[in-house]
Coordinates of C-alpha atoms and ligand atoms in Angstrom, one line a residue:
M430 CA 16.1 -54.0 68.7
K431 CA 15.2 -55.5 65.3
Q432 CA 18.9 -55.9 64.7
A433 CA 19.5 -57.5 68.0
L434 CA 16.7 -60.0 67.3
E435 CA 18.1 -60.8 63.8
K436 CA 21.5 -61.4 65.4
I437 CA 20.0 -63.9 67.8
R438 CA 18.4 -65.7 64.9
Q439 CA 21.7 -65.9 63.0
A440 CA 23.7 -66.9 66.0
A441 CA 21.1 -69.6 66.9
V442 CA 21.1 -71.0 63.3
Q443 CA 24.9 -71.1 63.1
E444 CA 25.2 -72.8 66.4
L445 CA 22.5 -75.3 65.5
E446 CA 24.2 -76.3 62.3
A447 CA 27.4 -77.0 64.0
I448 CA 25.8 -79.5 66.4
Q449 CA 26.2 -83.2 65.5
D450 CA 25.1 -84.6 68.8
L451 CA 21.4 -85.0 69.6
K452 CA 22.0 -84.5 73.3
L453 CA 23.5 -81.0 72.7
L454 CA 20.5 -79.7 70.7
D455 CA 18.5 -78.9 73.8
T456 CA 21.3 -76.6 75.0
V457 CA 20.5 -74.3 72.0
R458 CA 16.9 -74.2 73.0
V459 CA 17.7 -73.2 76.5
K460 CA 20.3 -70.7 75.5
Y461 CA 18.1 -68.8 73.1
L462 CA 14.5 -69.6 73.9
G463 CA 14.6 -70.5 77.6
K464 CA 13.3 -68.4 80.5
K465 CA 16.7 -67.0 81.0
G466 CA 17.5 -67.2 77.3
E467 CA 18.7 -64.4 75.0
L468 CA 15.4 -63.9 73.1
T469 CA 13.5 -63.7 76.4
A470 CA 15.9 -61.1 77.7
I471 CA 15.2 -58.9 74.7
L472 CA 11.4 -59.3 75.0
K473 CA 11.7 -58.1 78.6
Q474 CA 12.9 -54.7 77.3
M475 CA 9.6 -54.3 75.2
G476 CA 8.4 -51.9 77.9
S477 CA 10.7 -49.2 76.6
L478 CA 9.2 -49.3 73.1
T479 CA 6.6 -47.0 71.7
A480 CA 3.1 -48.2 71.1
E481 CA 3.7 -48.4 67.3
E482 CA 6.9 -50.3 67.6
R483 CA 5.7 -52.8 70.1
P484 CA 3.5 -55.0 67.9
V485 CA 6.0 -54.9 65.1
I486 CA 8.9 -56.1 67.4
G487 CA 6.5 -58.5 69.1
A488 CA 5.5 -60.1 65.8
L489 CA 9.2 -60.3 64.7
A490 CA 10.2 -61.9 68.0
N491 CA 7.4 -64.5 67.6
E492 CA 8.5 -65.2 64.1
I493 CA 12.1 -65.7 65.2
R494 CA 11.0 -68.0 68.1
C495 CA 9.0 -70.1 65.7
D496 CA 11.8 -70.2 63.2
I497 CA 14.4 -71.3 65.7
E498 CA 12.0 -73.9 67.2
D499 CA 11.3 -75.1 63.7
K500 CA 15.0 -75.4 62.8
I501 CA 15.7 -77.3 66.1
A502 CA 12.9 -79.7 65.3
R503 CA 14.2 -80.3 61.7
H504 CA 17.8 -80.7 62.9
T505 CA 16.7 -83.1 65.5
Q506 CA 14.9 -85.1 62.9
E507 CA 18.0 -85.1 60.7
L508 CA 20.3 -86.2 63.4
R509 CA 17.9 -89.0 64.4
E510 CA 17.8 -90.2 60.8
Q511 CA 21.6 -90.2 60.5
A512 CA 21.9 -92.1 63.8
L513 CA 19.4 -94.7 62.5
Q514 CA 21.2 -95.1 59.2
K515 CA 24.5 -95.6 61.0
K516 CA 23.1 -98.2 63.2
L517 CA 21.5 -100.1 60.4
L518 CA 24.7 -100.1 58.5
E519 CA 26.7 -101.4 61.4
E520 CA 24.2 -104.2 62.1
K521 CA 24.1 -105.4 58.6
L522 CA 24.1 -109.2 58.4
D523 CA 25.5 -111.1 55.4
V524 CA 23.3 -114.2 55.5
T525 CA 25.4 -115.8 52.7
M526 CA 28.5 -115.9 55.0
P527 CA 29.4 -119.5 55.9
G528 CA 28.5 -120.4 59.6
K529 CA 31.0 -121.0 62.3
Q530 CA 31.6 -124.7 62.9
Q531 CA 30.9 -125.7 66.5
P532 CA 32.8 -128.9 67.2
V533 CA 30.5 -131.4 68.9
G534 CA 31.9 -134.0 71.3
K535 CA 31.4 -137.8 70.9
K536 CA 31.0 -140.6 73.3
H537 CA 34.2 -142.3 74.3
P538 CA 34.4 -145.8 72.8
L539 CA 34.5 -147.3 76.3
T540 CA 31.3 -145.5 77.2
K541 CA 29.6 -146.6 74.0
V542 CA 30.3 -150.2 74.5
L543 CA 29.6 -150.1 78.2
E544 CA 26.2 -148.5 77.5
E545 CA 25.5 -151.3 75.0
I546 CA 26.4 -154.0 77.6
E547 CA 24.3 -152.3 80.2
E548 CA 21.4 -152.3 77.8
I549 CA 21.9 -156.0 77.1
S550 CA 22.1 -156.7 80.8
L551 CA 19.0 -154.7 81.7
G552 CA 17.2 -156.7 78.9
M553 CA 18.2 -159.9 80.6
G554 CA 16.9 -158.9 84.0
F555 CA 20.0 -157.5 85.7
D556 CA 20.1 -154.4 87.8
I557 CA 23.1 -152.1 87.7
A558 CA 25.0 -151.7 91.0
E559 CA 27.9 -149.5 92.0
G560 CA 30.6 -149.5 94.6
P561 CA 33.4 -147.1 95.7
E562 CA 36.7 -146.9 93.9
V563 CA 38.5 -146.3 97.2
E564 CA 37.7 -149.4 99.0
Y565 CA 38.5 -151.3 102.2
D566 CA 40.9 -154.3 102.0
Y567 CA 38.2 -156.3 103.6
Y568 CA 35.8 -155.9 100.6
N569 CA 38.5 -156.1 97.9
F570 CA 40.2 -159.1 99.3
E571 CA 39.3 -160.6 102.6
A572 CA 35.5 -161.1 102.2
L573 CA 36.3 -162.5 98.8
N574 CA 38.2 -165.3 100.4
L575 CA 41.6 -163.8 100.0
P576 CA 43.0 -163.6 103.6
P577 CA 46.0 -161.3 104.2
D578 CA 48.7 -163.8 103.2
H579 CA 46.9 -165.3 100.2
P580 CA 49.3 -165.6 97.3
A581 CA 46.7 -164.4 94.8
R582 CA 47.0 -160.9 96.2
D583 CA 50.4 -160.6 94.5
S584 CA 48.8 -161.1 91.1
Q585 CA 46.9 -157.9 91.6
D586 CA 49.5 -155.2 92.5
T587 CA 47.4 -153.0 94.5
F588 CA 47.6 -149.3 95.3
Y589 CA 47.3 -149.0 99.1
V590 CA 46.0 -145.7 100.6
T591 CA 46.5 -147.0 104.2
D592 CA 47.0 -150.4 105.7
T593 CA 43.3 -151.1 105.4
I594 CA 42.2 -148.8 102.5
L595 CA 43.1 -149.2 98.9
L596 CA 42.1 -148.4 95.3
R597 CA 40.0 -151.4 94.3
S598 CA 41.9 -153.8 92.1
Q599 CA 38.7 -155.4 90.8
T600 CA 35.0 -154.8 90.7
S601 CA 34.4 -158.0 92.8
P602 CA 34.1 -156.1 96.1
V603 CA 30.7 -154.8 94.8
Q604 CA 29.5 -158.4 95.0
I605 CA 30.1 -158.2 98.8
R606 CA 28.5 -154.8 99.2
V607 CA 25.4 -156.0 97.3
M608 CA 25.1 -159.3 99.2
E609 CA 25.5 -157.5 102.5
T610 CA 22.6 -155.2 101.8
Q611 CA 20.2 -157.2 99.5
K612 CA 18.4 -160.4 100.0
P613 CA 18.3 -163.0 97.2
P614 CA 17.2 -163.2 94.5
I615 CA 20.1 -161.0 93.3
R616 CA 20.8 -160.2 89.7
I617 CA 23.3 -157.4 89.2
I618 CA 26.1 -156.1 87.0
A619 CA 28.6 -153.6 88.4
P620 CA 30.7 -151.7 85.9
G621 CA 33.5 -149.4 87.1
R622 CA 37.1 -148.3 87.2
V623 CA 39.7 -150.5 88.8
F624 CA 43.4 -149.8 89.6
R625 CA 46.6 -151.8 89.6
S626 CA 50.1 -150.6 89.9
D627 CA 51.2 -152.0 86.5
A628 CA 53.6 -150.1 84.3
A629 CA 51.6 -148.8 81.2
D630 CA 52.3 -150.6 78.0
A631 CA 50.2 -151.7 75.0
T632 CA 48.1 -154.1 77.0
H633 CA 48.4 -152.7 80.6
S634 CA 47.2 -149.6 82.2
P635 CA 47.1 -148.7 85.9
L636 CA 43.5 -147.7 85.4
F637 CA 41.1 -149.9 83.5
H638 CA 37.4 -151.0 83.6
Q639 CA 35.7 -154.2 84.6
I640 CA 32.1 -155.3 84.6
E641 CA 31.2 -157.6 87.5
G642 CA 28.1 -159.9 87.3
L643 CA 26.4 -161.7 90.2
V644 CA 23.4 -163.9 90.4
V645 CA 22.3 -165.4 93.7
D646 CA 19.1 -167.4 94.3
K647 CA 17.9 -170.8 95.4
G648 CA 18.9 -173.6 93.0
I649 CA 21.4 -171.6 90.8
T650 CA 23.8 -174.1 89.1
M651 CA 26.7 -174.1 86.7
A652 CA 24.1 -174.7 83.9
N653 CA 22.6 -171.3 84.7
L654 CA 26.1 -169.7 84.5
K655 CA 26.8 -171.3 81.2
S656 CA 23.5 -170.5 79.5
T657 CA 23.5 -166.9 80.8
L658 CA 27.0 -166.1 79.8
E659 CA 26.6 -167.8 76.4
T660 CA 23.5 -165.6 75.7
F661 CA 25.3 -162.6 77.0
I662 CA 28.4 -163.1 74.9
K663 CA 26.3 -163.8 71.8
K664 CA 24.5 -160.5 72.3
I665 CA 27.8 -158.7 72.5
Y666 CA 29.7 -160.5 69.8
G667 CA 26.9 -161.7 67.5
D668 CA 24.8 -164.9 67.3
D669 CA 27.4 -166.8 65.3
S670 CA 30.1 -166.4 68.0
V671 CA 31.4 -169.7 69.5
V672 CA 32.3 -169.8 73.2
R673 CA 34.1 -172.4 75.4
F674 CA 34.5 -172.7 79.1
R675 CA 38.0 -173.6 80.4
P676 CA 38.6 -174.6 84.1
H677 CA 40.5 -172.0 86.1
H678 CA 40.9 -170.9 89.7
F679 CA 39.7 -167.8 91.5
P680 CA 39.6 -167.7 95.3
F681 CA 36.0 -166.4 95.4
T682 CA 34.5 -169.0 93.1
E683 CA 34.3 -172.8 93.2
P684 CA 34.4 -174.2 90.6
S685 CA 35.9 -171.4 88.5
A686 CA 36.3 -171.1 84.8
E687 CA 37.4 -168.7 82.1
L688 CA 35.3 -168.1 79.0
D689 CA 37.0 -168.0 75.6
V690 CA 35.4 -166.9 72.4
M691 CA 36.5 -168.3 69.1
C692 CA 38.8 -165.9 67.3
F693 CA 36.7 -163.7 65.0
N694 CA 39.7 -163.3 62.7
C695 CA 40.8 -166.9 62.0
H696 CA 37.8 -168.8 63.3
G697 CA 39.9 -171.1 65.5
E698 CA 42.8 -171.6 63.0
G699 CA 45.2 -169.5 65.0
C700 CA 46.4 -166.0 63.9
R701 CA 48.2 -162.9 65.1
L702 CA 45.1 -161.5 66.8
C703 CA 44.6 -164.6 69.0
K704 CA 48.4 -165.2 69.3
G705 CA 48.0 -168.5 67.5
E706 CA 45.5 -169.9 70.0
G707 CA 42.4 -169.8 67.9
W708 CA 40.5 -168.6 71.0
I709 CA 40.4 -165.3 72.9
E710 CA 39.9 -165.1 76.7
I711 CA 37.0 -162.9 77.5
L712 CA 36.1 -163.3 81.2
G713 CA 36.5 -165.1 84.5
C714 CA 33.6 -166.7 86.2
G715 CA 32.5 -169.4 88.6
M716 CA 30.0 -170.5 91.3
V717 CA 30.2 -168.1 94.2
H718 CA 32.3 -169.8 96.9
P719 CA 30.2 -170.9 99.9
K720 CA 32.6 -169.0 102.2
V721 CA 31.9 -165.7 100.3
L722 CA 28.1 -166.2 100.7
A723 CA 28.5 -166.9 104.4
N724 CA 30.7 -163.8 104.8
C725 CA 27.8 -161.8 103.6
G726 CA 25.2 -163.5 105.8
I727 CA 23.7 -165.6 103.0
D728 CA 23.2 -169.3 104.0
P729 CA 25.2 -171.4 101.4
E730 CA 23.0 -174.4 102.3
V731 CA 20.0 -172.5 101.0
Y732 CA 21.3 -170.3 98.3
S733 CA 23.9 -170.6 95.5
G734 CA 25.1 -168.2 92.9
F735 CA 27.4 -167.5 90.0
A736 CA 29.6 -164.5 89.3
F737 CA 31.7 -163.2 86.4
G738 CA 34.1 -160.4 85.7
I739 CA 34.8 -158.9 82.3
G740 CA 37.5 -156.5 81.2
L741 CA 35.9 -153.7 79.2
E742 CA 39.0 -152.5 77.4
R743 CA 39.7 -155.9 76.0
I744 CA 36.2 -156.1 74.5
V745 CA 36.4 -152.6 73.0
M746 CA 39.9 -153.3 71.6
K747 CA 38.8 -156.5 69.8
R748 CA 35.6 -154.8 68.6
Y749 CA 37.4 -151.9 66.9
G750 CA 40.8 -153.5 66.2
I751 CA 42.6 -151.1 68.7
D752 CA 46.1 -152.4 69.5
D753 CA 47.2 -150.2 72.3
I754 CA 45.2 -149.7 75.6
R755 CA 46.9 -146.4 76.3
L756 CA 45.0 -144.8 73.4
F757 CA 41.8 -144.9 75.5
F758 CA 43.3 -142.6 78.1
E759 CA 45.3 -140.1 76.1
N760 CA 42.4 -137.9 75.0
D761 CA 43.7 -137.6 71.5
D762 CA 40.9 -136.1 69.5
K763 CA 42.0 -137.7 66.3
F764 CA 41.7 -141.2 67.9
L765 CA 38.4 -140.5 69.8
S766 CA 36.6 -138.9 66.8
Q767 CA 36.8 -142.2 64.9
F768 CA 34.1 -143.8 66.9
Ligands
LIG1637 N1 37.9 -160.2 89.8 C1 38.6 -161.1 88.8 C2 39.9 -160.4 88.3 O1 39.9 -159.2 88.4 C3 37.7 -161.4 87.7 C4 36.6 -162.4 88.1 C5 36.8 -163.7 88.0 C6 35.4 -161.9 88.6 C7 35.8 -164.6 88.4 C8 34.4 -162.8 89.0 C9 34.6 -164.1 88.9 O2 33.3 -162.4 89.5 O3 33.7 -165.0 89.3 O4 40.7 -161.0 87.7

């Protein structure tokens, strides 16, 4: 029986040493020390021993049990230690490694300048209004004093969705929507996308942006228009910029004008930038036509107003010396990251 016990000890130790997986260690305990284990099986035969042999074998069996348990515990500890070392090694961080660059986006130049203009407008007491890009013919043309056969419709080659619905060709329809729903005094700007079926070239794009302005109140005159727009333009282009108003025609304003700013490049001499003119056209404006007020239920005998429309792309192109409008819409990172 002694030999049998020693064999168990040897076998258990061998098996234990071969195990590299923590989870398998318990199978050794069960196999040798468990209720149905090999050591237990031998102890069950103790009854057949003599009274002298019994304590000797009993002591040996206990010693072997302690020995195996001890070895399992030690091996467990070793394996845990190894696992920990392996994990630490794998998770080692080299804090001196250079970090990964995360490219950060930038605001589009159109957005930057638009936000600046919105800031200026808010500072001057304007609210910001919006209107739909898919619009009724009525708002885009008819209510603005452009009846169906009006020749000025041709100058804005319009994308029609149906006979009565179109992609707005100007931000002026927002004037109508605001006047229909708000009572004077009205002081708004309305920035947004507009669409015209122009072939794209350096100065034309089928999609571009305008900023509409509208002021309606009692006693508004051309003097208010001039002073407001002069202030506005000086805030955009700088205090030393020089502006002039030139008579023009728009169906929805009477009288109408275009505002030019003196060429920043040649100061009125005439150069390539201003095409020899000395002046650069910036916006259209005028006193809101009495018919337009009346179309919106505002009594032109009581109220008057002025309106203006600015092309955003043109302002941004002049500001940064950009010579092709298509650059704004091509999403070329090399171009956009310059601003
Ligand atoms: N809507 C005009 C255009 O797209 C620009 C314009 C001119 C707007 C005069 C106005 C205005 O509000 O008063 O050409």
